[in-house]
PDB file of C-alpha atoms in Angstrom:
ATOM      1  CA  MET A  10     -13.218  -7.844  26.283  1.00  0.00           C
ATOM      2  CA  ASP A  11     -14.023 -10.445  23.627  1.00  0.00           C
ATOM      3  CA  THR A  12     -15.695  -7.781  21.505  1.00  0.00           C
ATOM      4  CA  PHE A  13     -12.738  -5.453  21.985  1.00  0.00           C
ATOM      5  CA  ALA A  14     -10.302  -8.230  21.043  1.00  0.00           C
ATOM      6  CA  GLN A  15     -12.369  -9.032  17.936  1.00  0.00           C
ATOM      7  CA  HIS A  16     -12.241  -5.436  16.716  1.00  0.00           C
ATOM      8  CA  CYS A  17      -8.532  -5.241  17.467  1.00  0.00           C
ATOM      9  CA  LEU A  18      -7.996  -8.337  15.315  1.00  0.00           C
ATOM     10  CA  ILE A  19      -9.987  -6.748  12.486  1.00  0.00           C
ATOM     11  CA  GLY A  20      -7.961  -3.567  12.873  1.00  0.00           C
ATOM     12  CA  LEU A  21      -4.629  -5.383  12.746  1.00  0.00           C
ATOM     13  CA  THR A  22      -5.699  -7.309   9.657  1.00  0.00           C
ATOM     14  CA  THR A  23      -6.881  -4.276   7.698  1.00  0.00           C
ATOM     15  CA  GLY A  24      -3.977  -2.255   9.074  1.00  0.00           C
ATOM     16  CA  SER A  25      -1.524  -4.786   7.645  1.00  0.00           C
ATOM     17  CA  LEU A  26      -3.054  -4.298   4.201  1.00  0.00           C
ATOM     18  CA  ILE A  27      -2.905  -0.517   4.549  1.00  0.00           C
ATOM     19  CA  ALA A  28       0.721  -0.756   5.698  1.00  0.00           C
ATOM     20  CA  LEU A  29       1.684  -2.863   2.682  1.00  0.00           C
ATOM     21  CA  ILE A  30       0.290  -0.209   0.344  1.00  0.00           C
ATOM     22  CA  ALA A  31       1.773   2.622   2.429  1.00  0.00           C
ATOM     23  CA  LEU A  32       5.257   1.163   1.929  1.00  0.00           C
ATOM     24  CA  GLY A  33       4.991   2.051  -1.768  1.00  0.00           C
ATOM     25  CA  TYR A  34       4.285   5.682  -0.888  1.00  0.00           C
ATOM     26  CA  THR A  35       7.024   5.987   1.700  1.00  0.00           C
ATOM     27  CA  MET A  36       9.724   4.305  -0.419  1.00  0.00           C
ATOM     28  CA  VAL A  37       9.225   6.668  -3.356  1.00  0.00           C
ATOM     29  CA  TYR A  38       9.010   9.713  -1.110  1.00  0.00           C
ATOM     30  CA  GLY A  39      12.099   8.664   0.815  1.00  0.00           C
ATOM     31  CA  ILE A  40      14.152   8.485  -2.398  1.00  0.00           C
ATOM     32  CA  ILE A  41      12.953  11.437  -4.516  1.00  0.00           C
ATOM     33  CA  GLU A  42      10.486  13.230  -2.186  1.00  0.00           C
ATOM     34  CA  LEU A  43       7.566  12.613  -4.548  1.00  0.00           C
ATOM     35  CA  VAL A  44       4.088  11.829  -3.269  1.00  0.00           C
ATOM     36  CA  ASN A  45       3.025   9.286  -5.897  1.00  0.00           C
ATOM     37  CA  PHE A  46      -0.741   9.798  -5.759  1.00  0.00           C
ATOM     38  CA  ALA A  47      -1.169   7.262  -8.568  1.00  0.00           C
ATOM     39  CA  HIS A  48      -0.113   4.412  -6.269  1.00  0.00           C
ATOM     40  CA  GLY A  49      -3.640   3.739  -4.980  1.00  0.00           C
ATOM     41  CA  ASP A  50      -4.993   3.507  -8.523  1.00  0.00           C
ATOM     42  CA  LEU A  51      -2.115   1.205  -9.436  1.00  0.00           C
ATOM     43  CA  VAL A  52      -3.441  -1.124  -6.728  1.00  0.00           C
ATOM     44  CA  MET A  53      -6.886  -0.852  -8.308  1.00  0.00           C
ATOM     45  CA  LEU A  54      -5.534  -1.884 -11.726  1.00  0.00           C
ATOM     46  CA  GLY A  55      -3.798  -4.818 -10.085  1.00  0.00           C
ATOM     47  CA  SER A  56      -7.099  -6.037  -8.645  1.00  0.00           C
ATOM     48  CA  PHE A  57      -8.740  -5.830 -12.084  1.00  0.00           C
ATOM     49  CA  LEU A  58      -5.885  -7.816 -13.611  1.00  0.00           C
ATOM     50  CA  ALA A  59      -6.340 -10.440 -10.890  1.00  0.00           C
ATOM     51  CA  LEU A  60     -10.054 -10.641 -11.694  1.00  0.00           C
ATOM     52  CA  THR A  61      -9.315 -10.974 -15.420  1.00  0.00           C
ATOM     53  CA  LEU A  62      -6.762 -13.725 -14.841  1.00  0.00           C
ATOM     54  CA  LEU A  63      -9.145 -15.620 -12.580  1.00  0.00           C
ATOM     55  CA  GLY A  64     -11.855 -15.453 -15.215  1.00  0.00           C
ATOM     56  CA  ALA A  65      -9.458 -16.798 -17.829  1.00  0.00           C
ATOM     57  CA  LEU A  66      -8.011 -19.586 -15.672  1.00  0.00           C
ATOM     58  CA  GLY A  67     -11.188 -20.566 -13.816  1.00  0.00           C
ATOM     59  CA  PHE A  68      -9.898 -21.351 -10.331  1.00  0.00           C
ATOM     60  CA  ALA A  69     -13.289 -20.898  -8.659  1.00  0.00           C
ATOM     61  CA  GLY A  70     -14.497 -24.239  -7.282  1.00  0.00           C
ATOM     62  CA  ALA A  71     -11.169 -25.978  -7.863  1.00  0.00           C
ATOM     63  CA  ASP A  72      -9.323 -28.230  -5.408  1.00  0.00           C
ATOM     64  CA  PRO A  73      -8.042 -26.270  -2.347  1.00  0.00           C
ATOM     65  CA  SER A  74      -4.414 -27.180  -3.028  1.00  0.00           C
ATOM     66  CA  LEU A  75      -4.768 -25.986  -6.613  1.00  0.00           C
ATOM     67  CA  VAL A  76      -6.418 -22.785  -5.373  1.00  0.00           C
ATOM     68  CA  ALA A  77      -3.471 -22.141  -3.023  1.00  0.00           C
ATOM     69  CA  VAL A  78      -1.011 -22.509  -5.908  1.00  0.00           C
ATOM     70  CA  GLY A  79      -3.248 -20.308  -8.042  1.00  0.00           C
ATOM     71  CA  ILE A  80      -3.334 -17.542  -5.422  1.00  0.00           C
ATOM     72  CA  LEU A  81       0.452 -17.611  -5.148  1.00  0.00           C
ATOM     73  CA  GLY A  82       0.802 -17.445  -8.926  1.00  0.00           C
ATOM     74  CA  LEU A  83      -1.762 -14.650  -9.036  1.00  0.00           C
ATOM     75  CA  ILE A  84       0.173 -12.598  -6.484  1.00  0.00           C
ATOM     76  CA  VAL A  85       3.408 -13.031  -8.443  1.00  0.00           C
ATOM     77  CA  ALA A  86       1.811 -12.178 -11.817  1.00  0.00           C
ATOM     78  CA  VAL A  87       0.012  -9.080 -10.546  1.00  0.00           C
ATOM     79  CA  ALA A  88       3.128  -7.944  -8.642  1.00  0.00           C
ATOM     80  CA  VAL A  89       5.193  -8.154 -11.854  1.00  0.00           C
ATOM     81  CA  PHE A  90       2.509  -6.239 -13.770  1.00  0.00           C
ATOM     82  CA  CYS A  91       2.275  -3.434 -11.203  1.00  0.00           C
ATOM     83  CA  ALA A  92       6.065  -3.217 -10.857  1.00  0.00           C
ATOM     84  CA  SER A  93       6.487  -2.931 -14.647  1.00  0.00           C
ATOM     85  CA  LEU A  94       3.758  -0.310 -14.927  1.00  0.00           C
ATOM     86  CA  ASN A  95       5.238   1.712 -12.059  1.00  0.00           C
ATOM     87  CA  VAL A  96       8.709   1.657 -13.640  1.00  0.00           C
ATOM     88  CA  ALA A  97       7.269   2.709 -17.014  1.00  0.00           C
ATOM     89  CA  VAL A  98       5.495   5.690 -15.418  1.00  0.00           C
ATOM     90  CA  GLU A  99       8.690   6.696 -13.621  1.00  0.00           C
ATOM     91  CA  LYS A 100      10.702   6.637 -16.830  1.00  0.00           C
ATOM     92  CA  VAL A 101       8.114   8.341 -19.049  1.00  0.00           C
ATOM     93  CA  VAL A 102       6.633  10.908 -16.636  1.00  0.00           C
ATOM     94  CA  TYR A 103       8.574  11.450 -13.429  1.00  0.00           C
ATOM     95  CA  ARG A 104      12.199  11.185 -14.586  1.00  0.00           C
ATOM     96  CA  SER A 105      12.037  14.201 -16.889  1.00  0.00           C
ATOM     97  CA  LEU A 106      10.485  16.269 -14.081  1.00  0.00           C
ATOM     98  CA  ARG A 107      13.025  15.334 -11.434  1.00  0.00           C
ATOM     99  CA  GLY A 108      14.779  18.705 -11.612  1.00  0.00           C
ATOM    100  CA  ALA A 109      11.572  20.710 -11.959  1.00  0.00           C
ATOM    101  CA  PRO A 110       9.854  22.590  -9.101  1.00  0.00           C
ATOM    102  CA  LYS A 111       8.185  20.156  -6.699  1.00  0.00           C
ATOM    103  CA  LEU A 112       4.702  21.198  -7.754  1.00  0.00           C
ATOM    104  CA  ALA A 113       5.219  19.887 -11.321  1.00  0.00           C
ATOM    105  CA  PRO A 114       5.791  16.186 -10.459  1.00  0.00           C
ATOM    106  CA  LEU A 115       3.041  16.387  -7.827  1.00  0.00           C
ATOM    107  CA  VAL A 116       0.485  17.584 -10.400  1.00  0.00           C
ATOM    108  CA  SER A 117       1.786  14.970 -12.841  1.00  0.00           C
ATOM    109  CA  ALA A 118       1.221  12.251 -10.232  1.00  0.00           C
ATOM    110  CA  ILE A 119      -2.390  13.415  -9.848  1.00  0.00           C
ATOM    111  CA  GLY A 120      -2.728  13.311 -13.639  1.00  0.00           C
ATOM    112  CA  VAL A 121      -1.379   9.749 -13.783  1.00  0.00           C
ATOM    113  CA  SER A 122      -3.875   8.842 -11.046  1.00  0.00           C
ATOM    114  CA  PHE A 123      -6.783  10.058 -13.181  1.00  0.00           C
ATOM    115  CA  ILE A 124      -5.416   8.199 -16.216  1.00  0.00           C
ATOM    116  CA  PHE A 125      -5.231   4.974 -14.221  1.00  0.00           C
ATOM    117  CA  MET A 126      -8.741   5.567 -12.878  1.00  0.00           C
ATOM    118  CA  ASN A 127     -10.160   5.951 -16.383  1.00  0.00           C
ATOM    119  CA  ILE A 128      -8.311   2.827 -17.528  1.00  0.00           C
ATOM    120  CA  GLY A 129      -9.983   1.032 -14.630  1.00  0.00           C
ATOM    121  CA  LEU A 130     -13.367   2.458 -15.671  1.00  0.00           C
ATOM    122  CA  PHE A 131     -12.838   1.184 -19.221  1.00  0.00           C
ATOM    123  CA  TRP A 132     -11.525  -2.168 -17.976  1.00  0.00           C
ATOM    124  CA  GLY A 133     -14.057  -3.029 -15.271  1.00  0.00           C
ATOM    125  CA  GLY A 134     -17.026  -0.739 -15.867  1.00  0.00           C
ATOM    126  CA  ALA A 135     -18.717   1.796 -13.611  1.00  0.00           C
ATOM    127  CA  VAL A 136     -20.379  -0.696 -11.248  1.00  0.00           C
ATOM    128  CA  ASP A 137     -18.764  -2.660  -8.438  1.00  0.00           C
ATOM    129  CA  ARG A 138     -17.433  -6.065  -9.483  1.00  0.00           C
ATOM    130  CA  ASN A 139     -17.695  -9.197  -7.361  1.00  0.00           C
ATOM    131  CA  PHE A 140     -14.383 -10.966  -6.843  1.00  0.00           C
ATOM    132  CA  PRO A 141     -14.578 -14.792  -6.691  1.00  0.00           C
ATOM    133  CA  VAL A 142     -14.569 -16.259  -3.183  1.00  0.00           C
ATOM    134  CA  LEU A 143     -11.411 -18.374  -3.318  1.00  0.00           C
ATOM    135  CA  VAL A 144     -10.743 -18.214   0.431  1.00  0.00           C
ATOM    136  CA  SER A 145     -13.557 -19.198   2.759  1.00  0.00           C
ATOM    137  CA  GLY A 146     -14.465 -17.432   5.972  1.00  0.00           C
ATOM    138  CA  GLN A 147     -13.888 -20.611   7.970  1.00  0.00           C
ATOM    139  CA  TYR A 148     -13.185 -20.051  11.682  1.00  0.00           C
ATOM    140  CA  LEU A 149      -9.768 -21.291  12.802  1.00  0.00           C
ATOM    141  CA  LEU A 150     -10.194 -20.952  16.580  1.00  0.00           C
ATOM    142  CA  GLY A 151     -13.036 -23.412  17.007  1.00  0.00           C
ATOM    143  CA  ASP A 152     -15.613 -22.327  19.583  1.00  0.00           C
ATOM    144  CA  SER A 153     -13.658 -19.259  20.677  1.00  0.00           C
ATOM    145  CA  SER A 154     -15.665 -16.041  20.920  1.00  0.00           C
ATOM    146  CA  VAL A 155     -12.922 -14.284  18.925  1.00  0.00           C
ATOM    147  CA  GLN A 156     -13.408 -15.072  15.242  1.00  0.00           C
ATOM    148  CA  PHE A 157     -10.126 -15.573  13.399  1.00  0.00           C
ATOM    149  CA  THR A 158     -10.923 -16.672   9.861  1.00  0.00           C
ATOM    150  CA  LEU A 159      -8.966 -18.185   7.004  1.00  0.00           C
ATOM    151  CA  LYS A 160      -9.139 -14.802   5.243  1.00  0.00           C
ATOM    152  CA  ASP A 161      -7.488 -13.108   8.217  1.00  0.00           C
ATOM    153  CA  ALA A 162      -4.770 -15.755   8.180  1.00  0.00           C
ATOM    154  CA  LEU A 163      -4.199 -15.169   4.443  1.00  0.00           C
ATOM    155  CA  VAL A 164      -3.771 -11.430   4.934  1.00  0.00           C
ATOM    156  CA  LEU A 165      -1.264 -11.856   7.747  1.00  0.00           C
ATOM    157  CA  ALA A 166       0.562 -14.712   5.993  1.00  0.00           C
ATOM    158  CA  VAL A 167       1.187 -12.518   2.936  1.00  0.00           C
ATOM    159  CA  THR A 168       1.662  -9.044   4.390  1.00  0.00           C
ATOM    160  CA  LEU A 169       3.881  -9.751   7.407  1.00  0.00           C
ATOM    161  CA  PRO A 170       6.639 -11.697   5.535  1.00  0.00           C
ATOM    162  CA  LEU A 171       6.655  -9.073   2.772  1.00  0.00           C
ATOM    163  CA  MET A 172       7.055  -6.213   5.243  1.00  0.00           C
ATOM    164  CA  VAL A 173       9.785  -8.001   7.208  1.00  0.00           C
ATOM    165  CA  GLY A 174      11.523  -9.076   4.000  1.00  0.00           C
ATOM    166  CA  LEU A 175      11.518  -5.527   2.638  1.00  0.00           C
ATOM    167  CA  THR A 176      13.006  -4.168   5.864  1.00  0.00           C
ATOM    168  CA  LEU A 177      15.815  -6.746   5.792  1.00  0.00           C
ATOM    169  CA  PHE A 178      16.366  -6.147   2.065  1.00  0.00           C
ATOM    170  CA  VAL A 179      16.814  -2.399   2.492  1.00  0.00           C
ATOM    171  CA  LYS A 180      19.032  -2.849   5.546  1.00  0.00           C
ATOM    172  CA  TYR A 181      21.412  -5.587   4.434  1.00  0.00           C
ATOM    173  CA  THR A 182      21.545  -5.884   0.619  1.00  0.00           C
ATOM    174  CA  ARG A 183      23.771  -3.908  -1.706  1.00  0.00           C
ATOM    175  CA  LEU A 184      20.802  -2.377  -3.519  1.00  0.00           C
ATOM    176  CA  GLY A 185      19.197  -1.506  -0.199  1.00  0.00           C
ATOM    177  CA  LYS A 186      22.344   0.351   0.891  1.00  0.00           C
ATOM    178  CA  ALA A 187      22.329   2.177  -2.457  1.00  0.00           C
ATOM    179  CA  MET A 188      18.710   3.166  -1.811  1.00  0.00           C
ATOM    180  CA  ARG A 189      19.585   4.564   1.600  1.00  0.00           C
ATOM    181  CA  ALA A 190      22.544   6.454   0.173  1.00  0.00           C
ATOM    182  CA  THR A 191      20.416   7.918  -2.615  1.00  0.00           C
ATOM    183  CA  ALA A 192      17.757   8.940  -0.108  1.00  0.00           C
ATOM    184  CA  GLN A 193      20.358  10.810   1.985  1.00  0.00           C
ATOM    185  CA  ASP A 194      22.067  12.656  -0.878  1.00  0.00           C
ATOM    186  CA  PRO A 195      21.511  11.720  -4.558  1.00  0.00           C
ATOM    187  CA  VAL A 196      24.392  13.878  -5.802  1.00  0.00           C
ATOM    188  CA  ALA A 197      26.888  12.420  -3.347  1.00  0.00           C
ATOM    189  CA  ALA A 198      25.636   8.910  -4.117  1.00  0.00           C
ATOM    190  CA  GLN A 199      26.184   9.491  -7.842  1.00  0.00           C
ATOM    191  CA  LEU A 200      29.698  10.811  -7.185  1.00  0.00           C
ATOM    192  CA  MET A 201      30.434   7.602  -5.261  1.00  0.00           C
ATOM    193  CA  GLY A 202      29.541   5.511  -8.316  1.00  0.00           C
ATOM    194  CA  ILE A 203      25.918   4.632  -7.521  1.00  0.00           C
ATOM    195  CA  ALA A 204      23.624   4.509 -10.565  1.00  0.00           C
ATOM    196  CA  VAL A 205      20.944   6.781  -9.126  1.00  0.00           C
ATOM    197  CA  ASP A 206      18.498   6.357 -12.016  1.00  0.00           C
ATOM    198  CA  ARG A 207      18.703   2.592 -11.683  1.00  0.00           C
ATOM    199  CA  VAL A 208      18.170   2.790  -7.929  1.00  0.00           C
ATOM    200  CA  ILE A 209      15.107   4.992  -8.368  1.00  0.00           C
ATOM    201  CA  SER A 210      13.662   2.618 -10.979  1.00  0.00           C
ATOM    202  CA  ALA A 211      14.253  -0.296  -8.600  1.00  0.00           C
ATOM    203  CA  THR A 212      12.448   1.621  -5.856  1.00  0.00           C
ATOM    204  CA  PHE A 213       9.422   2.146  -8.084  1.00  0.00           C
ATOM    205  CA  ALA A 214       9.538  -1.531  -9.086  1.00  0.00           C
ATOM    206  CA  ILE A 215       9.570  -2.740  -5.472  1.00  0.00           C
ATOM    207  CA  GLY A 216       6.839  -0.314  -4.445  1.00  0.00           C
ATOM    208  CA  GLY A 217       4.689  -1.384  -7.396  1.00  0.00           C
ATOM    209  CA  ALA A 218       5.253  -5.074  -6.635  1.00  0.00           C
ATOM    210  CA  LEU A 219       4.143  -4.568  -3.031  1.00  0.00           C
ATOM    211  CA  GLY A 220       1.060  -2.723  -4.286  1.00  0.00           C
ATOM    212  CA  GLY A 221       0.309  -5.580  -6.692  1.00  0.00           C
ATOM    213  CA  ALA A 222       0.536  -8.168  -3.928  1.00  0.00           C
ATOM    214  CA  ALA A 223      -1.684  -5.988  -1.734  1.00  0.00           C
ATOM    215  CA  SER A 224      -4.267  -5.663  -4.520  1.00  0.00           C
ATOM    216  CA  VAL A 225      -4.706  -9.438  -4.766  1.00  0.00           C
ATOM    217  CA  VAL A 226      -4.964  -9.905  -1.001  1.00  0.00           C
ATOM    218  CA  TYR A 227      -7.363  -6.952  -0.721  1.00  0.00           C
ATOM    219  CA  ALA A 228      -9.632  -8.382  -3.426  1.00  0.00           C
ATOM    220  CA  LEU A 229      -9.598 -11.832  -1.815  1.00  0.00           C
ATOM    221  CA  TYR A 230     -10.390 -10.313   1.583  1.00  0.00           C
ATOM    222  CA  ILE A 231     -13.110  -7.809   0.571  1.00  0.00           C
ATOM    223  CA  ASN A 232     -14.453  -9.705  -2.499  1.00  0.00           C
ATOM    224  CA  THR A 233     -15.603  -6.439  -4.101  1.00  0.00           C
ATOM    225  CA  ILE A 234     -13.576  -4.150  -6.359  1.00  0.00           C
ATOM    226  CA  SER A 235     -14.347  -1.007  -8.345  1.00  0.00           C
ATOM    227  CA  PHE A 236     -12.548   1.563 -10.454  1.00  0.00           C
ATOM    228  CA  GLN A 237     -12.901   4.098  -7.609  1.00  0.00           C
ATOM    229  CA  MET A 238     -11.398   1.913  -4.890  1.00  0.00           C
ATOM    230  CA  GLY A 239      -7.911   3.265  -5.549  1.00  0.00           C
ATOM    231  CA  PHE A 240      -8.765   6.741  -4.256  1.00  0.00           C
ATOM    232  CA  GLN A 241      -9.926   5.695  -0.800  1.00  0.00           C
ATOM    233  CA  THR A 242      -7.358   2.928  -0.456  1.00  0.00           C
ATOM    234  CA  GLY A 243      -4.558   5.228  -1.543  1.00  0.00           C
ATOM    235  CA  LEU A 244      -5.756   8.029   0.734  1.00  0.00           C
ATOM    236  CA  TYR A 245      -5.700   5.785   3.805  1.00  0.00           C
ATOM    237  CA  ALA A 246      -2.310   4.364   2.834  1.00  0.00           C
ATOM    238  CA  PHE A 247      -0.862   7.848   2.327  1.00  0.00           C
ATOM    239  CA  THR A 248      -2.326   8.911   5.668  1.00  0.00           C
ATOM    240  CA  ALA A 249      -0.675   5.901   7.314  1.00  0.00           C
ATOM    241  CA  ALA A 250       2.671   6.849   5.759  1.00  0.00           C
ATOM    242  CA  VAL A 251       2.376  10.426   7.048  1.00  0.00           C
ATOM    243  CA  LEU A 252       1.179   9.233  10.453  1.00  0.00           C
ATOM    244  CA  GLY A 253       4.175   6.959  10.921  1.00  0.00           C
ATOM    245  CA  GLY A 254       6.693   9.353   9.384  1.00  0.00           C
ATOM    246  CA  ILE A 255       6.783   9.428   5.596  1.00  0.00           C
ATOM    247  CA  GLY A 256      10.084   8.176   4.235  1.00  0.00           C
ATOM    248  CA  LYS A 257      10.521   5.681   7.098  1.00  0.00           C
ATOM    249  CA  LEU A 258       9.687   2.029   6.380  1.00  0.00           C
ATOM    250  CA  PRO A 259       8.941   1.125  10.032  1.00  0.00           C
ATOM    251  CA  GLY A 260       6.855   4.288  10.222  1.00  0.00           C
ATOM    252  CA  ALA A 261       4.661   3.170   7.320  1.00  0.00           C
ATOM    253  CA  VAL A 262       4.064  -0.179   9.012  1.00  0.00           C
ATOM    254  CA  LEU A 263       3.313   1.424  12.372  1.00  0.00           C
ATOM    255  CA  GLY A 264       1.065   4.034  10.769  1.00  0.00           C
ATOM    256  CA  GLY A 265      -0.888   1.359   8.896  1.00  0.00           C
ATOM    257  CA  LEU A 266      -1.450  -0.714  12.033  1.00  0.00           C
ATOM    258  CA  VAL A 267      -2.494   2.332  14.066  1.00  0.00           C
ATOM    259  CA  LEU A 268      -4.831   3.466  11.308  1.00  0.00           C
ATOM    260  CA  GLY A 269      -6.383  -0.001  11.041  1.00  0.00           C
ATOM    261  CA  LEU A 270      -6.990  -0.132  14.803  1.00  0.00           C
ATOM    262  CA  VAL A 271      -8.490   3.370  14.880  1.00  0.00           C
ATOM    263  CA  ARG A 272     -10.812   2.547  12.002  1.00  0.00           C
ATOM    264  CA  ALA A 273     -11.960  -0.738  13.513  1.00  0.00           C
ATOM    265  CA  LEU A 274     -12.502   0.583  17.035  1.00  0.00           C
ATOM    266  CA  GLY A 275     -14.037   3.831  15.821  1.00  0.00           C
ATOM    267  CA  SER A 276     -16.469   1.971  13.592  1.00  0.00           C
ATOM    268  CA  ALA A 277     -17.449  -0.320  16.486  1.00  0.00           C
ATOM    269  CA  TYR A 278     -17.883   2.242  19.246  1.00  0.00           C
ATOM    270  CA  LEU A 279     -18.690   5.505  17.423  1.00  0.00           C
ATOM    271  CA  GLY A 280     -20.313   4.328  14.218  1.00  0.00           C
ATOM    272  CA  GLU A 281     -19.129   3.913  10.646  1.00  0.00           C
ATOM    273  CA  LYS A 282     -20.066   7.469   9.618  1.00  0.00           C
ATOM    274  CA  TRP A 283     -17.638   8.954  12.179  1.00  0.00           C
ATOM    275  CA  THR A 284     -14.669   6.736  11.347  1.00  0.00           C
ATOM    276  CA  SER A 285     -13.021   8.929   8.703  1.00  0.00           C
ATOM    277  CA  ALA A 286     -13.482  12.058  10.828  1.00  0.00           C
ATOM    278  CA  LEU A 287     -11.877  10.306  13.805  1.00  0.00           C
ATOM    279  CA  VAL A 288      -8.919   9.089  11.726  1.00  0.00           C
ATOM    280  CA  PHE A 289      -8.088  12.514  10.346  1.00  0.00           C
ATOM    281  CA  ALA A 290      -8.752  14.286  13.642  1.00  0.00           C
ATOM    282  CA  ILE A 291      -6.145  12.055  15.287  1.00  0.00           C
ATOM    283  CA  LEU A 292      -3.774  12.683  12.367  1.00  0.00           C
ATOM    284  CA  ILE A 293      -4.135  16.471  12.697  1.00  0.00           C
ATOM    285  CA  VAL A 294      -3.622  16.438  16.473  1.00  0.00           C
ATOM    286  CA  LEU A 295      -0.566  14.200  16.135  1.00  0.00           C
ATOM    287  CA  LEU A 296       1.019  16.336  13.422  1.00  0.00           C
ATOM    288  CA  VAL A 297       0.512  19.469  15.519  1.00  0.00           C
ATOM    289  CA  PHE A 298       2.769  17.997  18.216  1.00  0.00           C
ATOM    290  CA  ARG A 299       4.928  15.733  16.002  1.00  0.00           C
ATOM    291  CA  PRO A 300       5.038  17.245  12.488  1.00  0.00           C
ATOM    292  CA  ALA A 301       7.422  14.513  11.282  1.00  0.00           C
ATOM    293  CA  GLY A 302       5.110  11.653  12.354  1.00  0.00           C
ATOM    294  CA  LEU A 303       5.462   8.954  14.984  1.00  0.00           C
ATOM    295  CA  LEU A 304       8.885   7.699  13.889  1.00  0.00           C
ATOM    296  CA  GLY A 305       9.976  10.641  11.751  1.00  0.00           C
ATOM    297  CA  SER A 306      12.717  13.075  12.687  1.00  0.00           C
ATOM    298  CA  PRO A 307      12.837  16.766  11.748  1.00  0.00           C
ATOM    299  CA  ARG A 308      15.119  17.580   8.822  1.00  0.00           C
ATOM    300  CA  LYS A 309      17.537  20.461   8.935  1.00  0.00           C
ATOM    301  CA  GLU A 310      17.561  22.468   5.725  1.00  0.00           C
ATOM    302  CA  LYS A 311      20.309  24.829   4.679  1.00  0.00           C
ATOM    303  CA  VAL A 312      19.156  28.325   3.763  1.00  0.00           C
TER     304      VAL A 312
END
């Protein structure tokens, strides 16, 4: 049971990270029905910016209190960078294709993904880069057989408030209500006086900011980054969004947690090489019986 509990803890921790990235996918899809495949590579660029800023500021080996302030500042700076870059891509690439057939923006998103990947290759090189160890792996539960480290606490301390805050923001704020109205019917929302373009830009900004925060936490947790990390990270996050019901914020969170648990338990009991096959086998079986995902609901389309 201790071993099982340990792997469940690992799964919940990694699942929280996946869920935070998946929220960026599901927000954009919920508003304009675009699968933004460049989102994973945006997270990768955020991790390279974090590494560059750390090298310039030199926080490694500093006082713990200063390191804590530095991590917070790093999360904010990278979140602003990723939000700005996401908004710029939406205005330059996606906005002009909004009325085009759905295949055109989808192919454009793949193209943006490759552009980001090559920027990452130019920025960080072709080899894996070591991220400074700013957060130790110190055990917080003493002699307990379940190992809960300071890194695990960091992941949960950042991801959980962000996910809860986003849910409350979308549900209760004026901009959140405008987002929900735009997601239901953009034309009707525009007729009611909602600035749809501004709402969509805000959605990309929030999704990019969440991805930027996730990139810093991911780098601090894994301590290894590469220009190819965006593909796998983005693929798992997109899978989590589909699993939970793409377009639904609670679905993205649930899908990320389920995916993290499946990966952790599958790696422990079946072996690492079978983990990806297990994840996608479960996804296929689920979608056969629930095509809209765990929390999704079928949409009625007029013909």
